[in-house]
């Protein structure tokens, strides 16, 4: 018999999450510009490599109410809660402003709407998400006060291995 999986509750109001929810997520991903389209946004295809969700929300209002402080705890200026990164091969790092090459593996804070697609909490699909800001490798753990940095720094976390084993190479970041 399957045991019920304990779902996280809303970070803001503590109410139980439904099947659909919003979340702040820290992703490791890269973008390929391989689709048909006239602008980088239209051509962009995102390849997610790892994802960590520090906060779940029952609604968009709850999400918006906490986004600024959650970003600030990660060393990201609060105004990025209203920011949206559009496709483009180079975007500035949300901490130091240096260019981040979007086609290479990098990290980003995203806000999105997700669905639990099965019983397990980890099994979720994204309905949509906005990239709030990207973060260059040099800034990955700079200024972060919350525990996400520790979690991502654990080398034996298989979901996050990408974040720390990736060679810097000729990355413009
Ligand atoms: Zn809520
Ligand atoms: Zn940076």
Tab-separated table of C-alpha atoms and ligand atoms in Angstrom:
chain	number	residue	atom	x	y	z
A	1	UNK	CA	0.000	0.000	0.000
A	2	UNK	CA	1.231	3.455	-0.846
A	3	UNK	CA	1.740	5.741	2.066
A	4	UNK	CA	0.470	9.262	1.606
A	5	UNK	CA	3.315	11.587	0.735
A	6	UNK	CA	3.498	14.627	2.915
A	7	UNK	CA	3.075	17.641	0.712
A	8	UNK	CA	4.713	20.906	1.644
A	9	UNK	CA	2.392	23.638	2.861
A	10	UNK	CA	2.252	27.235	1.673
A	11	UNK	CA	5.329	29.162	2.780
A	12	UNK	CA	3.269	32.322	3.335
A	13	UNK	CA	-0.074	31.268	4.847
A	14	UNK	CA	0.713	27.667	5.805
A	15	UNK	CA	-2.395	26.316	4.096
A	16	UNK	CA	-2.368	22.994	2.333
A	17	UNK	CA	-1.324	22.995	-1.304
A	18	UNK	CA	-3.697	21.867	-4.004
A	19	UNK	CA	-2.710	20.023	-7.123
A	20	UNK	CA	-1.549	23.282	-8.679
A	21	UNK	CA	0.780	25.593	-6.832
A	22	UNK	CA	3.288	28.347	-7.328
A	23	UNK	CA	6.885	28.124	-6.263
A	24	UNK	CA	10.207	29.842	-6.176
A	25	UNK	CA	12.777	27.517	-7.674
A	26	UNK	CA	16.517	27.572	-8.149
A	27	UNK	CA	17.412	25.859	-11.368
A	28	UNK	CA	20.526	24.733	-13.087
A	29	UNK	CA	19.860	24.857	-16.777
A	30	UNK	CA	21.039	25.951	-20.172
A	31	UNK	CA	19.198	27.374	-23.118
A	32	UNK	CA	19.445	26.260	-26.703
A	33	UNK	CA	18.340	28.533	-29.508
A	34	UNK	CA	17.147	25.813	-31.788
A	35	UNK	CA	13.443	26.514	-32.242
A	36	UNK	CA	11.789	28.389	-35.081
A	37	UNK	CA	11.137	32.051	-34.395
A	38	UNK	CA	12.143	35.627	-34.999
A	39	UNK	CA	13.369	36.561	-31.538
A	40	UNK	CA	15.680	34.838	-29.053
A	41	UNK	CA	12.645	34.357	-26.764
A	42	UNK	CA	10.822	32.406	-29.419
A	43	UNK	CA	13.851	30.362	-30.380
A	44	UNK	CA	14.836	29.487	-26.846
A	45	UNK	CA	14.447	25.962	-25.547
A	46	UNK	CA	15.376	25.461	-21.926
A	47	UNK	CA	17.083	22.317	-20.795
A	48	UNK	CA	16.644	22.006	-17.022
A	49	UNK	CA	19.380	20.028	-15.330
A	50	UNK	CA	18.539	20.353	-11.661
A	51	UNK	CA	15.976	22.102	-9.594
A	52	UNK	CA	15.627	22.989	-5.964
A	53	UNK	CA	12.450	24.522	-4.537
A	54	UNK	CA	12.953	26.449	-1.307
A	55	UNK	CA	9.361	27.691	-1.066
A	56	UNK	CA	5.935	26.546	-2.232
A	57	UNK	CA	2.847	28.773	-2.355
A	58	UNK	CA	-0.884	28.137	-2.527
A	59	UNK	CA	-1.542	31.194	-4.690
A	60	UNK	CA	0.047	33.930	-6.694
A	61	UNK	CA	-0.730	36.464	-3.945
A	62	UNK	CA	1.069	34.410	-1.321
A	63	UNK	CA	3.985	33.954	-3.697
A	64	UNK	CA	4.306	37.664	-4.424
A	65	UNK	CA	4.130	38.535	-0.747
A	66	UNK	CA	7.253	36.527	0.081
A	67	UNK	CA	9.303	36.618	-3.106
A	68	UNK	CA	11.317	39.725	-2.272
A	69	UNK	CA	12.500	38.522	1.113
A	70	UNK	CA	13.338	35.054	-0.185
A	71	UNK	CA	15.504	36.539	-2.927
A	72	UNK	CA	17.122	38.935	-0.471
A	73	UNK	CA	18.058	35.958	1.716
A	74	UNK	CA	19.950	34.604	-1.287
A	75	UNK	CA	21.844	37.838	-1.835
A	76	UNK	CA	19.627	38.905	-4.733
A	77	UNK	CA	18.194	42.436	-4.680
A	78	UNK	CA	14.483	42.441	-3.851
A	79	UNK	CA	13.445	44.265	-7.000
A	80	UNK	CA	14.234	41.135	-9.006
A	81	UNK	CA	10.923	39.732	-7.752
A	82	UNK	CA	9.299	41.787	-10.513
A	83	UNK	CA	12.043	41.150	-13.020
A	84	UNK	CA	11.713	38.883	-15.994
A	85	UNK	CA	14.610	37.644	-18.063
A	86	UNK	CA	13.726	37.310	-21.709
A	87	UNK	CA	15.567	34.997	-24.001
A	88	UNK	CA	18.922	36.174	-25.217
A	89	UNK	CA	22.290	34.494	-25.503
A	90	UNK	CA	23.816	36.736	-22.820
A	91	UNK	CA	22.132	38.000	-19.651
A	92	UNK	CA	23.608	39.920	-16.721
A	93	UNK	CA	24.174	38.124	-13.403
A	94	UNK	CA	21.641	39.227	-10.765
A	95	UNK	CA	24.412	39.772	-8.223
A	96	UNK	CA	27.479	41.155	-9.999
A	97	UNK	CA	26.054	42.177	-13.367
A	98	UNK	CA	28.666	40.258	-15.329
A	99	UNK	CA	27.487	38.545	-18.502
A	100	UNK	CA	26.213	34.981	-18.186
A	101	UNK	CA	26.285	32.816	-21.294
A	102	UNK	CA	22.790	31.332	-21.415
A	103	UNK	CA	23.801	28.529	-23.764
A	104	UNK	CA	26.114	27.065	-21.148
A	105	UNK	CA	25.037	25.484	-17.905
A	106	UNK	CA	24.170	28.228	-15.420
A	107	UNK	CA	21.848	28.918	-12.518
A	108	UNK	CA	18.676	30.914	-12.313
A	109	UNK	CA	15.931	31.876	-9.873
A	110	UNK	CA	12.545	31.242	-11.375
A	111	UNK	CA	8.940	31.733	-10.254
A	112	UNK	CA	6.392	29.459	-11.750
A	113	UNK	CA	3.176	27.531	-11.559
A	114	UNK	CA	3.523	23.799	-11.218
A	115	UNK	CA	1.321	20.766	-10.895
A	116	UNK	CA	1.885	17.739	-8.781
A	117	UNK	CA	1.589	15.159	-11.494
A	118	UNK	CA	1.575	12.109	-9.257
A	119	UNK	CA	1.604	11.121	-5.629
A	120	UNK	CA	5.187	11.961	-5.116
A	121	UNK	CA	6.167	15.475	-4.290
A	122	UNK	CA	9.151	15.377	-6.638
A	123	UNK	CA	7.010	14.416	-9.568
A	124	UNK	CA	5.802	17.772	-10.824
A	125	UNK	CA	5.380	19.499	-14.119
A	126	UNK	CA	5.683	23.181	-14.847
A	127	UNK	CA	2.694	25.013	-16.277
A	128	UNK	CA	4.709	28.178	-16.843
A	129	UNK	CA	7.591	29.932	-15.230
A	130	UNK	CA	9.379	33.249	-15.406
A	131	UNK	CA	13.114	33.514	-15.011
A	132	UNK	CA	13.597	36.291	-12.427
A	133	UNK	CA	17.356	36.455	-12.741
A	134	UNK	CA	20.352	34.373	-13.667
A	135	UNK	CA	23.378	33.921	-11.421
A	136	UNK	CA	26.955	33.492	-12.622
A	137	UNK	CA	29.185	30.755	-11.228
A	138	UNK	CA	31.381	33.184	-9.324
A	139	UNK	CA	28.353	34.502	-7.427
A	140	UNK	CA	26.639	31.190	-6.789
A	141	UNK	CA	27.084	31.271	-3.029
A	142	UNK	CA	28.012	34.909	-2.530
A	143	UNK	CA	25.844	36.735	-0.022
A	144	UNK	CA	23.418	33.868	0.527
A	145	UNK	CA	22.111	33.664	4.071
A	146	UNK	CA	19.507	30.954	3.662
A	147	UNK	CA	20.100	27.252	3.648
A	148	UNK	CA	19.701	26.713	-0.076
A	149	UNK	CA	23.394	27.340	-0.618
A	150	UNK	CA	24.354	24.584	1.793
A	151	UNK	CA	21.947	22.185	0.216
A	152	UNK	CA	23.310	22.836	-3.244
A	153	UNK	CA	26.873	22.611	-2.034
A	154	UNK	CA	26.539	19.029	-0.816
A	155	UNK	CA	28.611	17.102	-3.357
A	156	UNK	CA	26.722	13.853	-3.036
A	157	UNK	CA	23.348	15.375	-3.832
A	158	UNK	CA	22.749	13.744	-7.221
A	159	UNK	CA	20.269	16.406	-8.311
A	160	UNK	CA	22.758	19.154	-7.841
A	161	UNK	CA	26.012	17.545	-8.922
A	162	UNK	CA	25.851	19.632	-12.055
A	163	UNK	CA	26.130	22.801	-10.063
A	164	UNK	CA	29.526	22.122	-8.610
A	165	UNK	CA	31.255	19.719	-10.954
A	166	UNK	CA	30.833	21.783	-14.098
A	167	UNK	CA	34.256	22.991	-15.258
A	168	UNK	CA	34.383	26.735	-15.806
A	169	UNK	CA	36.365	26.399	-19.062
A	170	UNK	CA	35.986	29.370	-21.348
A	171	UNK	CA	32.658	30.392	-19.866
A	172	UNK	CA	32.227	34.132	-20.290
A	173	UNK	CA	30.907	34.203	-16.739
B	1	LIG	ZN1	-0.794	30.698	0.872
B	2	LIG	ZN1	27.825	37.183	-10.732
